Amino acid sequence: MKSGFVSLIGRPNAGKSSLLNRIIGEKLAIVSDKPQTTRRRIMGVKNYPGGQAIFVDTPGIHRPLHRMNVRMVDTAVETLNEVDVAGVVVDVSEGPGAGLRYLLNLVKDTHGKAILILNKIDLVKKHKLLPIIEQLSKERDWYAIVPVSAFTGDNVAHLEEVILDALPEGEPLYPPDYLTDQPEREMVAEMIREQVLRLTRDELPFSTAVLIDQFQEPTDADRMTRIYATVVVERDSQKPIVIGRAGEMIKQIGTAARQEIEKLLQNRVFLDLRVAVREQWREDDRMLDRLGVRPPEK
């Protein structure tokens, strides 16, 4: 029997969250084509006939410009010291650059087993993939190099076999029905933020957050979860972008988010959204704590 922790670490937008969702078979992490979508570590547990793997999705490795981003990157780096297997996710559709070099240097000297996961193979021709494999194979002594597509699912089952084989012997660490460490409130906030990312302009993603103000469980008399949330932006000029003309944008965001939340909670949801401006919130430790973007524990 095998059991252990597996990190998914990589550059922003490498597809780590898509891969986590694909492996677990549930939507645990929000997904966006905007970089730096994942802001905190997300754990998902999968049981196999031969053992249990605990996957840890992490924020993308990038050069941090705000206190929030420092926390994000520190969380990802710290994870390398806590897992049994490091899954280094690389987007093969992107050319090499300083960011990839920084990531590879980061994992070059990590102890334990490292698997190089070449994601987005559906976006490149096979003859272009082989030189990438050859080049990256020289970076360190990889336990394995596995090309996959988190989007199509191509070769993901094989990746799971390789990961399970790499894990140490041990009994399962979590019960069979345990799925994730994410509280419902935080998952709901992320689902709302996912729709903000999807529906608003490009300049908003980094400066937008969602706070859950009230989360009222359904009662016998009213079988509806009532959620009151605030979409936080950094500047006054961003508020009308989220609200939209005659409130049309915030209505679209609310409708799309409510549908996703109802799938998660398996009951009807009343969702009330408002928009607030909080300047420099990405530098505010108390705000970051409320959002669950916490620094690594010392």
PDB file of C-alpha atoms in Angstrom:
ATOM      1  CA  MET A   1       0.000   0.000   0.000  1.00  0.00           C
ATOM      2  CA  LYS A   2       1.319   3.446  -0.994  1.00  0.00           C
ATOM      3  CA  SER A   3       0.451   6.774   0.628  1.00  0.00           C
ATOM      4  CA  GLY A   4       1.852  10.290   0.556  1.00  0.00           C
ATOM      5  CA  PHE A   5       1.765  13.914  -0.541  1.00  0.00           C
ATOM      6  CA  VAL A   6       2.298  15.170  -4.082  1.00  0.00           C
ATOM      7  CA  SER A   7       2.802  18.849  -4.886  1.00  0.00           C
ATOM      8  CA  LEU A   8       1.810  20.410  -8.194  1.00  0.00           C
ATOM      9  CA  ILE A   9       4.228  23.273  -8.629  1.00  0.00           C
ATOM     10  CA  GLY A  10       4.961  25.409 -11.659  1.00  0.00           C
ATOM     11  CA  ARG A  11       4.757  28.786 -13.350  1.00  0.00           C
ATOM     12  CA  PRO A  12       1.482  30.766 -13.419  1.00  0.00           C
ATOM     13  CA  ASN A  13      -0.968  29.401 -15.964  1.00  0.00           C
ATOM     14  CA  ALA A  14       0.893  26.101 -16.395  1.00  0.00           C
ATOM     15  CA  GLY A  15      -2.374  24.229 -15.812  1.00  0.00           C
ATOM     16  CA  LYS A  16      -1.791  22.967 -12.266  1.00  0.00           C
ATOM     17  CA  SER A  17      -5.376  23.579 -11.143  1.00  0.00           C
ATOM     18  CA  SER A  18      -6.818  21.997 -14.294  1.00  0.00           C
ATOM     19  CA  LEU A  19      -4.634  18.972 -13.643  1.00  0.00           C
ATOM     20  CA  LEU A  20      -5.761  18.729 -10.017  1.00  0.00           C
ATOM     21  CA  ASN A  21      -9.421  18.885 -11.066  1.00  0.00           C
ATOM     22  CA  ARG A  22      -8.842  16.298 -13.791  1.00  0.00           C
ATOM     23  CA  ILE A  23      -7.125  13.856 -11.414  1.00  0.00           C
ATOM     24  CA  ILE A  24      -9.574  14.232  -8.540  1.00  0.00           C
ATOM     25  CA  GLY A  25     -12.607  14.235 -10.831  1.00  0.00           C
ATOM     26  CA  GLU A  26     -14.146  17.176  -8.996  1.00  0.00           C
ATOM     27  CA  LYS A  27     -13.769  20.930  -9.372  1.00  0.00           C
ATOM     28  CA  LEU A  28     -11.681  21.804  -6.320  1.00  0.00           C
ATOM     29  CA  ALA A  29      -9.729  24.720  -7.829  1.00  0.00           C
ATOM     30  CA  ILE A  30     -11.051  27.519 -10.003  1.00  0.00           C
ATOM     31  CA  VAL A  31      -9.605  27.739 -13.488  1.00  0.00           C
ATOM     32  CA  SER A  32      -8.910  30.796 -15.621  1.00  0.00           C
ATOM     33  CA  ASP A  33      -6.718  31.743 -18.547  1.00  0.00           C
ATOM     34  CA  LYS A  34      -5.511  34.652 -16.399  1.00  0.00           C
ATOM     35  CA  PRO A  35      -2.185  34.010 -14.631  1.00  0.00           C
ATOM     36  CA  GLN A  36      -1.942  33.838 -10.820  1.00  0.00           C
ATOM     37  CA  THR A  37      -5.505  32.551 -10.476  1.00  0.00           C
ATOM     38  CA  THR A  38      -4.573  30.193  -7.609  1.00  0.00           C
ATOM     39  CA  ARG A  39      -3.698  32.185  -4.492  1.00  0.00           C
ATOM     40  CA  ARG A  40      -3.448  29.489  -1.808  1.00  0.00           C
ATOM     41  CA  ARG A  41      -2.641  25.831  -1.518  1.00  0.00           C
ATOM     42  CA  ILE A  42      -5.508  23.477  -2.296  1.00  0.00           C
ATOM     43  CA  MET A  43      -5.478  19.852  -1.237  1.00  0.00           C
ATOM     44  CA  GLY A  44      -7.310  17.035  -2.983  1.00  0.00           C
ATOM     45  CA  VAL A  45      -7.288  13.373  -1.958  1.00  0.00           C
ATOM     46  CA  LYS A  46      -7.652  10.448  -4.351  1.00  0.00           C
ATOM     47  CA  ASN A  47      -7.867   6.804  -3.393  1.00  0.00           C
ATOM     48  CA  TYR A  48      -6.599   3.988  -5.591  1.00  0.00           C
ATOM     49  CA  PRO A  49      -6.658   0.195  -5.228  1.00  0.00           C
ATOM     50  CA  GLY A  50      -2.953   0.426  -4.397  1.00  0.00           C
ATOM     51  CA  GLY A  51      -2.968   3.422  -2.090  1.00  0.00           C
ATOM     52  CA  GLN A  52      -3.841   7.058  -1.483  1.00  0.00           C
ATOM     53  CA  ALA A  53      -2.344  10.204  -3.026  1.00  0.00           C
ATOM     54  CA  ILE A  54      -2.802  13.630  -1.449  1.00  0.00           C
ATOM     55  CA  PHE A  55      -2.346  16.247  -4.167  1.00  0.00           C
ATOM     56  CA  VAL A  56      -1.426  19.819  -3.239  1.00  0.00           C
ATOM     57  CA  ASP A  57      -2.076  22.516  -5.844  1.00  0.00           C
ATOM     58  CA  THR A  58       0.037  25.624  -5.265  1.00  0.00           C
ATOM     59  CA  PRO A  59       0.167  29.235  -6.487  1.00  0.00           C
ATOM     60  CA  GLY A  60       2.277  29.821  -9.571  1.00  0.00           C
ATOM     61  CA  ILE A  61       5.961  30.623  -9.104  1.00  0.00           C
ATOM     62  CA  HIS A  62       6.541  34.238 -10.194  1.00  0.00           C
ATOM     63  CA  ARG A  63       8.385  37.366  -9.152  1.00  0.00           C
ATOM     64  CA  PRO A  64       6.247  38.829  -6.347  1.00  0.00           C
ATOM     65  CA  LEU A  65       5.415  42.537  -6.447  1.00  0.00           C
ATOM     66  CA  HIS A  66       2.924  42.711  -3.561  1.00  0.00           C
ATOM     67  CA  ARG A  67       2.694  41.254  -0.067  1.00  0.00           C
ATOM     68  CA  MET A  68      -0.067  38.939  -1.295  1.00  0.00           C
ATOM     69  CA  ASN A  69       2.208  37.566  -4.018  1.00  0.00           C
ATOM     70  CA  VAL A  70       5.081  37.094  -1.558  1.00  0.00           C
ATOM     71  CA  ARG A  71       2.793  34.925   0.544  1.00  0.00           C
ATOM     72  CA  MET A  72       1.653  33.015  -2.539  1.00  0.00           C
ATOM     73  CA  VAL A  73       5.162  32.211  -3.741  1.00  0.00           C
ATOM     74  CA  ASP A  74       6.411  31.405  -0.219  1.00  0.00           C
ATOM     75  CA  THR A  75       3.529  28.917   0.133  1.00  0.00           C
ATOM     76  CA  ALA A  76       4.449  27.192  -3.112  1.00  0.00           C
ATOM     77  CA  VAL A  77       8.163  27.000  -2.278  1.00  0.00           C
ATOM     78  CA  GLU A  78       7.536  25.776   1.266  1.00  0.00           C
ATOM     79  CA  THR A  79       5.398  22.941  -0.112  1.00  0.00           C
ATOM     80  CA  LEU A  80       8.505  21.449  -1.743  1.00  0.00           C
ATOM     81  CA  ASN A  81       9.887  20.679   1.715  1.00  0.00           C
ATOM     82  CA  GLU A  82       6.696  18.975   2.901  1.00  0.00           C
ATOM     83  CA  VAL A  83       5.799  16.494   0.159  1.00  0.00           C
ATOM     84  CA  ASP A  84       6.974  13.039  -0.833  1.00  0.00           C
ATOM     85  CA  VAL A  85       6.820  13.740  -4.561  1.00  0.00           C
ATOM     86  CA  ALA A  86       7.194  17.066  -6.376  1.00  0.00           C
ATOM     87  CA  GLY A  87       5.164  17.266  -9.574  1.00  0.00           C
ATOM     88  CA  VAL A  88       6.820  20.026 -11.605  1.00  0.00           C
ATOM     89  CA  VAL A  89       4.252  21.219 -14.153  1.00  0.00           C
ATOM     90  CA  VAL A  90       5.621  22.911 -17.287  1.00  0.00           C
ATOM     91  CA  ASP A  91       3.528  24.430 -20.082  1.00  0.00           C
ATOM     92  CA  VAL A  92       5.162  23.027 -23.238  1.00  0.00           C
ATOM     93  CA  SER A  93       3.308  25.513 -25.453  1.00  0.00           C
ATOM     94  CA  GLU A  94       5.415  28.321 -23.966  1.00  0.00           C
ATOM     95  CA  GLY A  95       8.998  28.928 -24.959  1.00  0.00           C
ATOM     96  CA  PRO A  96      11.823  28.875 -22.399  1.00  0.00           C
ATOM     97  CA  GLY A  97      12.466  32.038 -20.445  1.00  0.00           C
ATOM     98  CA  ALA A  98      13.695  33.501 -17.174  1.00  0.00           C
ATOM     99  CA  GLY A  99      10.593  32.297 -15.321  1.00  0.00           C
ATOM    100  CA  LEU A 100      11.091  28.681 -16.344  1.00  0.00           C
ATOM    101  CA  ARG A 101      14.789  28.924 -15.507  1.00  0.00           C
ATOM    102  CA  TYR A 102      13.931  30.193 -12.010  1.00  0.00           C
ATOM    103  CA  LEU A 103      11.486  27.312 -11.492  1.00  0.00           C
ATOM    104  CA  LEU A 104      13.983  24.690 -12.654  1.00  0.00           C
ATOM    105  CA  ASN A 105      16.706  26.125 -10.412  1.00  0.00           C
ATOM    106  CA  LEU A 106      14.257  26.020  -7.524  1.00  0.00           C
ATOM    107  CA  VAL A 107      13.537  22.316  -7.909  1.00  0.00           C
ATOM    108  CA  LYS A 108      17.052  21.296  -8.995  1.00  0.00           C
ATOM    109  CA  ASP A 109      18.286  20.594  -5.467  1.00  0.00           C
ATOM    110  CA  THR A 110      15.071  19.494  -3.778  1.00  0.00           C
ATOM    111  CA  HIS A 111      15.307  16.246  -1.855  1.00  0.00           C
ATOM    112  CA  GLY A 112      12.926  13.459  -2.694  1.00  0.00           C
ATOM    113  CA  LYS A 113      11.464  12.412  -5.986  1.00  0.00           C
ATOM    114  CA  ALA A 114      10.556  14.914  -8.695  1.00  0.00           C
ATOM    115  CA  ILE A 115       8.355  14.148 -11.684  1.00  0.00           C
ATOM    116  CA  LEU A 116       8.473  16.489 -14.655  1.00  0.00           C
ATOM    117  CA  ILE A 117       4.920  16.921 -15.957  1.00  0.00           C
ATOM    118  CA  LEU A 118       4.850  18.407 -19.447  1.00  0.00           C
ATOM    119  CA  ASN A 119       1.343  19.835 -19.767  1.00  0.00           C
ATOM    120  CA  LYS A 120      -0.655  21.138 -22.745  1.00  0.00           C
ATOM    121  CA  ILE A 121       0.713  18.600 -25.228  1.00  0.00           C
ATOM    122  CA  ASP A 122      -2.532  19.088 -27.168  1.00  0.00           C
ATOM    123  CA  LEU A 123      -1.178  22.498 -28.210  1.00  0.00           C
ATOM    124  CA  VAL A 124       2.141  21.351 -29.720  1.00  0.00           C
ATOM    125  CA  LYS A 125       3.166  19.027 -32.540  1.00  0.00           C
ATOM    126  CA  LYS A 126       4.824  15.781 -31.468  1.00  0.00           C
ATOM    127  CA  HIS A 127       8.062  16.542 -33.323  1.00  0.00           C
ATOM    128  CA  LYS A 128       8.390  19.765 -31.308  1.00  0.00           C
ATOM    129  CA  LEU A 129       7.799  17.956 -28.028  1.00  0.00           C
ATOM    130  CA  LEU A 130      10.758  15.593 -28.309  1.00  0.00           C
ATOM    131  CA  PRO A 131      13.476  18.327 -28.216  1.00  0.00           C
ATOM    132  CA  ILE A 132      11.753  19.852 -25.164  1.00  0.00           C
ATOM    133  CA  ILE A 133      11.887  16.493 -23.386  1.00  0.00           C
ATOM    134  CA  GLU A 134      15.531  16.049 -24.318  1.00  0.00           C
ATOM    135  CA  GLN A 135      16.493  19.509 -23.085  1.00  0.00           C
ATOM    136  CA  LEU A 136      14.596  19.373 -19.782  1.00  0.00           C
ATOM    137  CA  SER A 137      15.776  15.840 -19.041  1.00  0.00           C
ATOM    138  CA  LYS A 138      19.240  17.319 -18.414  1.00  0.00           C
ATOM    139  CA  GLU A 139      18.027  19.643 -15.632  1.00  0.00           C
ATOM    140  CA  ARG A 140      18.096  17.057 -12.859  1.00  0.00           C
ATOM    141  CA  ASP A 141      17.642  13.373 -12.129  1.00  0.00           C
ATOM    142  CA  TRP A 142      13.884  13.189 -12.678  1.00  0.00           C
ATOM    143  CA  TYR A 143      11.995  10.196 -11.316  1.00  0.00           C
ATOM    144  CA  ALA A 144      10.001  10.332 -14.558  1.00  0.00           C
ATOM    145  CA  ILE A 145       9.057  12.694 -17.370  1.00  0.00           C
ATOM    146  CA  VAL A 146       5.386  12.455 -18.298  1.00  0.00           C
ATOM    147  CA  PRO A 147       3.729  14.465 -21.106  1.00  0.00           C
ATOM    148  CA  VAL A 148       0.007  15.096 -20.466  1.00  0.00           C
ATOM    149  CA  SER A 149      -2.929  17.265 -21.396  1.00  0.00           C
ATOM    150  CA  ALA A 150      -4.996  18.312 -18.394  1.00  0.00           C
ATOM    151  CA  PHE A 151      -7.516  19.773 -20.866  1.00  0.00           C
ATOM    152  CA  THR A 152      -8.172  16.581 -22.835  1.00  0.00           C
ATOM    153  CA  GLY A 153      -7.100  14.094 -20.171  1.00  0.00           C
ATOM    154  CA  ASP A 154      -4.522  12.556 -22.511  1.00  0.00           C
ATOM    155  CA  ASN A 155      -1.992  10.413 -20.585  1.00  0.00           C
ATOM    156  CA  VAL A 156      -3.224  11.622 -17.169  1.00  0.00           C
ATOM    157  CA  ALA A 157      -4.078   8.067 -16.082  1.00  0.00           C
ATOM    158  CA  HIS A 158      -0.474   7.056 -16.808  1.00  0.00           C
ATOM    159  CA  LEU A 159       0.767  10.032 -14.795  1.00  0.00           C
ATOM    160  CA  GLU A 160      -1.302   8.837 -11.834  1.00  0.00           C
ATOM    161  CA  GLU A 161       0.269   5.383 -12.108  1.00  0.00           C
ATOM    162  CA  VAL A 162       3.750   6.933 -12.085  1.00  0.00           C
ATOM    163  CA  ILE A 163       2.888   9.115  -9.077  1.00  0.00           C
ATOM    164  CA  LEU A 164       1.474   6.199  -7.093  1.00  0.00           C
ATOM    165  CA  ASP A 165       4.574   4.158  -7.850  1.00  0.00           C
ATOM    166  CA  ALA A 166       6.784   7.015  -6.596  1.00  0.00           C
ATOM    167  CA  LEU A 167       4.981   7.349  -3.243  1.00  0.00           C
ATOM    168  CA  PRO A 168       6.405   5.684  -0.129  1.00  0.00           C
ATOM    169  CA  GLU A 169       4.869   2.641   1.508  1.00  0.00           C
ATOM    170  CA  GLY A 170       2.221   3.563   4.029  1.00  0.00           C
ATOM    171  CA  GLU A 171      -1.381   3.356   5.123  1.00  0.00           C
ATOM    172  CA  PRO A 172      -3.938   5.948   3.942  1.00  0.00           C
ATOM    173  CA  LEU A 173      -3.693   9.223   5.843  1.00  0.00           C
ATOM    174  CA  TYR A 174      -7.320  10.262   5.301  1.00  0.00           C
ATOM    175  CA  PRO A 175     -10.668   8.430   5.398  1.00  0.00           C
ATOM    176  CA  PRO A 176     -11.980   7.018   2.073  1.00  0.00           C
ATOM    177  CA  ASP A 177     -14.662   9.717   1.768  1.00  0.00           C
ATOM    178  CA  TYR A 178     -12.308  12.665   2.456  1.00  0.00           C
ATOM    179  CA  LEU A 179     -11.956  14.884  -0.613  1.00  0.00           C
ATOM    180  CA  THR A 180     -10.407  18.255   0.243  1.00  0.00           C
ATOM    181  CA  ASP A 181      -9.326  20.562   3.052  1.00  0.00           C
ATOM    182  CA  GLN A 182     -11.125  23.547   1.505  1.00  0.00           C
ATOM    183  CA  PRO A 183     -13.953  25.003   3.654  1.00  0.00           C
ATOM    184  CA  GLU A 184     -17.221  25.590   1.788  1.00  0.00           C
ATOM    185  CA  ARG A 185     -17.043  29.335   2.417  1.00  0.00           C
ATOM    186  CA  GLU A 186     -13.639  29.605   0.729  1.00  0.00           C
ATOM    187  CA  MET A 187     -14.735  27.450  -2.203  1.00  0.00           C
ATOM    188  CA  VAL A 188     -17.810  29.652  -2.678  1.00  0.00           C
ATOM    189  CA  ALA A 189     -15.688  32.827  -2.607  1.00  0.00           C
ATOM    190  CA  GLU A 190     -13.383  31.348  -5.238  1.00  0.00           C
ATOM    191  CA  MET A 191     -16.324  30.389  -7.462  1.00  0.00           C
ATOM    192  CA  ILE A 192     -17.524  33.976  -7.401  1.00  0.00           C
ATOM    193  CA  ARG A 193     -14.019  35.236  -8.192  1.00  0.00           C
ATOM    194  CA  GLU A 194     -13.798  32.780 -11.074  1.00  0.00           C
ATOM    195  CA  GLN A 195     -16.791  34.454 -12.716  1.00  0.00           C
ATOM    196  CA  VAL A 196     -15.323  37.918 -12.105  1.00  0.00           C
ATOM    197  CA  LEU A 197     -12.171  36.766 -13.906  1.00  0.00           C
ATOM    198  CA  ARG A 198     -14.188  35.264 -16.743  1.00  0.00           C
ATOM    199  CA  LEU A 199     -16.524  38.167 -17.369  1.00  0.00           C
ATOM    200  CA  THR A 200     -14.561  41.357 -16.662  1.00  0.00           C
ATOM    201  CA  ARG A 201     -11.694  43.087 -18.405  1.00  0.00           C
ATOM    202  CA  ASP A 202      -8.066  42.015 -18.303  1.00  0.00           C
ATOM    203  CA  GLU A 203      -6.897  44.716 -15.890  1.00  0.00           C
ATOM    204  CA  LEU A 204      -9.023  43.400 -13.030  1.00  0.00           C
ATOM    205  CA  PRO A 205      -7.827  39.875 -12.133  1.00  0.00           C
ATOM    206  CA  PHE A 206      -4.865  40.696  -9.890  1.00  0.00           C
ATOM    207  CA  SER A 207      -6.691  43.441  -8.008  1.00  0.00           C
ATOM    208  CA  THR A 208      -9.955  41.582  -7.334  1.00  0.00           C
ATOM    209  CA  ALA A 209     -10.913  39.508  -4.317  1.00  0.00           C
ATOM    210  CA  VAL A 210     -14.120  38.129  -2.824  1.00  0.00           C
ATOM    211  CA  LEU A 211     -15.122  38.181   0.844  1.00  0.00           C
ATOM    212  CA  ILE A 212     -18.007  36.127   2.222  1.00  0.00           C
ATOM    213  CA  ASP A 213     -19.883  38.407   4.618  1.00  0.00           C
ATOM    214  CA  GLN A 214     -22.661  35.990   5.602  1.00  0.00           C
ATOM    215  CA  PHE A 215     -23.202  32.293   4.900  1.00  0.00           C
ATOM    216  CA  GLN A 216     -26.607  31.183   6.149  1.00  0.00           C
ATOM    217  CA  GLU A 217     -27.290  27.460   6.068  1.00  0.00           C
ATOM    218  CA  PRO A 218     -30.703  26.294   4.783  1.00  0.00           C
ATOM    219  CA  THR A 219     -33.480  25.744   7.324  1.00  0.00           C
ATOM    220  CA  ASP A 220     -36.336  23.224   7.298  1.00  0.00           C
ATOM    221  CA  ALA A 221     -38.733  26.056   6.506  1.00  0.00           C
ATOM    222  CA  ASP A 222     -36.577  27.571   3.759  1.00  0.00           C
ATOM    223  CA  ARG A 223     -34.339  25.036   1.994  1.00  0.00           C
ATOM    224  CA  MET A 224     -32.063  27.691   0.547  1.00  0.00           C
ATOM    225  CA  THR A 225     -28.495  28.712   1.350  1.00  0.00           C
ATOM    226  CA  ARG A 226     -28.242  32.484   1.612  1.00  0.00           C
ATOM    227  CA  ILE A 227     -24.868  33.985   0.789  1.00  0.00           C
ATOM    228  CA  TYR A 228     -23.903  37.651   1.028  1.00  0.00           C
ATOM    229  CA  ALA A 229     -20.534  38.490  -0.485  1.00  0.00           C
ATOM    230  CA  THR A 230     -18.387  41.494  -1.395  1.00  0.00           C
ATOM    231  CA  VAL A 231     -16.303  41.779  -4.539  1.00  0.00           C
ATOM    232  CA  VAL A 232     -13.275  43.865  -3.550  1.00  0.00           C
ATOM    233  CA  VAL A 233     -11.392  46.056  -6.033  1.00  0.00           C
ATOM    234  CA  GLU A 234      -8.441  48.388  -5.489  1.00  0.00           C
ATOM    235  CA  ARG A 235      -9.485  51.572  -7.300  1.00  0.00           C
ATOM    236  CA  ASP A 236     -12.633  53.622  -7.731  1.00  0.00           C
ATOM    237  CA  SER A 237     -12.303  53.317 -11.506  1.00  0.00           C
ATOM    238  CA  GLN A 238     -12.639  49.524 -11.258  1.00  0.00           C
ATOM    239  CA  LYS A 239     -15.941  49.521  -9.404  1.00  0.00           C
ATOM    240  CA  PRO A 240     -18.133  50.466 -12.406  1.00  0.00           C
ATOM    241  CA  ILE A 241     -16.392  47.742 -14.475  1.00  0.00           C
ATOM    242  CA  VAL A 242     -17.621  45.078 -12.048  1.00  0.00           C
ATOM    243  CA  ILE A 243     -21.074  46.607 -11.641  1.00  0.00           C
ATOM    244  CA  GLY A 244     -21.580  47.278 -15.351  1.00  0.00           C
ATOM    245  CA  ARG A 245     -24.116  49.495 -17.063  1.00  0.00           C
ATOM    246  CA  ALA A 246     -27.360  49.459 -15.045  1.00  0.00           C
ATOM    247  CA  GLY A 247     -25.877  46.666 -12.906  1.00  0.00           C
ATOM    248  CA  GLU A 248     -25.776  44.235 -15.824  1.00  0.00           C
ATOM    249  CA  MET A 249     -22.246  42.890 -15.181  1.00  0.00           C
ATOM    250  CA  ILE A 250     -22.689  42.172 -11.475  1.00  0.00           C
ATOM    251  CA  LYS A 251     -25.965  40.458 -12.347  1.00  0.00           C
ATOM    252  CA  GLN A 252     -24.179  38.201 -14.887  1.00  0.00           C
ATOM    253  CA  ILE A 253     -21.446  37.428 -12.374  1.00  0.00           C
ATOM    254  CA  GLY A 254     -24.028  36.575  -9.714  1.00  0.00           C
ATOM    255  CA  THR A 255     -26.105  34.350 -11.985  1.00  0.00           C
ATOM    256  CA  ALA A 256     -23.108  32.363 -13.255  1.00  0.00           C
ATOM    257  CA  ALA A 257     -21.602  32.015  -9.776  1.00  0.00           C
ATOM    258  CA  ARG A 258     -24.909  30.939  -8.233  1.00  0.00           C
ATOM    259  CA  GLN A 259     -25.248  28.109 -10.743  1.00  0.00           C
ATOM    260  CA  GLU A 260     -21.770  26.807  -9.864  1.00  0.00           C
ATOM    261  CA  ILE A 261     -22.384  27.167  -6.114  1.00  0.00           C
ATOM    262  CA  GLU A 262     -25.660  25.251  -6.358  1.00  0.00           C
ATOM    263  CA  LYS A 263     -23.778  22.343  -7.952  1.00  0.00           C
ATOM    264  CA  LEU A 264     -21.307  22.404  -5.057  1.00  0.00           C
ATOM    265  CA  LEU A 265     -23.837  22.685  -2.247  1.00  0.00           C
ATOM    266  CA  GLN A 266     -26.525  20.533  -3.880  1.00  0.00           C
ATOM    267  CA  ASN A 267     -29.337  22.917  -2.981  1.00  0.00           C
ATOM    268  CA  ARG A 268     -30.856  26.235  -4.003  1.00  0.00           C
ATOM    269  CA  VAL A 269     -28.796  29.353  -3.354  1.00  0.00           C
ATOM    270  CA  PHE A 270     -29.659  33.015  -2.878  1.00  0.00           C
ATOM    271  CA  LEU A 271     -26.562  35.075  -3.719  1.00  0.00           C
ATOM    272  CA  ASP A 272     -26.283  38.773  -2.939  1.00  0.00           C
ATOM    273  CA  LEU A 273     -23.209  40.586  -4.283  1.00  0.00           C
ATOM    274  CA  ARG A 274     -21.940  44.068  -3.632  1.00  0.00           C
ATOM    275  CA  VAL A 275     -18.756  45.815  -4.732  1.00  0.00           C
ATOM    276  CA  ALA A 276     -16.367  47.690  -2.444  1.00  0.00           C
ATOM    277  CA  VAL A 277     -13.144  49.628  -3.015  1.00  0.00           C
ATOM    278  CA  ARG A 278     -10.246  48.864  -0.656  1.00  0.00           C
ATOM    279  CA  GLU A 279      -7.068  50.540  -1.762  1.00  0.00           C
ATOM    280  CA  GLN A 280      -3.847  48.568  -1.407  1.00  0.00           C
ATOM    281  CA  TRP A 281      -5.675  45.500  -0.069  1.00  0.00           C
ATOM    282  CA  ARG A 282      -2.913  43.267  -1.490  1.00  0.00           C
ATOM    283  CA  GLU A 283      -0.536  44.823   1.076  1.00  0.00           C
ATOM    284  CA  ASP A 284      -2.952  44.397   4.018  1.00  0.00           C
ATOM    285  CA  ASP A 285      -2.039  41.417   6.221  1.00  0.00           C
ATOM    286  CA  ARG A 286      -5.432  41.301   7.952  1.00  0.00           C
ATOM    287  CA  MET A 287      -7.234  41.328   4.634  1.00  0.00           C
ATOM    288  CA  LEU A 288      -4.991  38.585   3.259  1.00  0.00           C
ATOM    289  CA  ASP A 289      -5.687  36.473   6.348  1.00  0.00           C
ATOM    290  CA  ARG A 290      -9.434  36.890   5.787  1.00  0.00           C
ATOM    291  CA  LEU A 291      -9.007  35.773   2.186  1.00  0.00           C
ATOM    292  CA  GLY A 292      -7.128  32.642   3.213  1.00  0.00           C
ATOM    293  CA  VAL A 293      -3.886  33.808   1.562  1.00  0.00           C
ATOM    294  CA  ARG A 294      -1.808  32.906   4.585  1.00  0.00           C
ATOM    295  CA  PRO A 295       1.973  32.818   4.940  1.00  0.00           C
ATOM    296  CA  PRO A 296       3.585  29.400   5.423  1.00  0.00           C
ATOM    297  CA  GLU A 297       3.665  28.181   9.013  1.00  0.00           C
ATOM    298  CA  LYS A 298       7.088  28.461  10.560  1.00  0.00           C
TER     299      LYS A 298
END
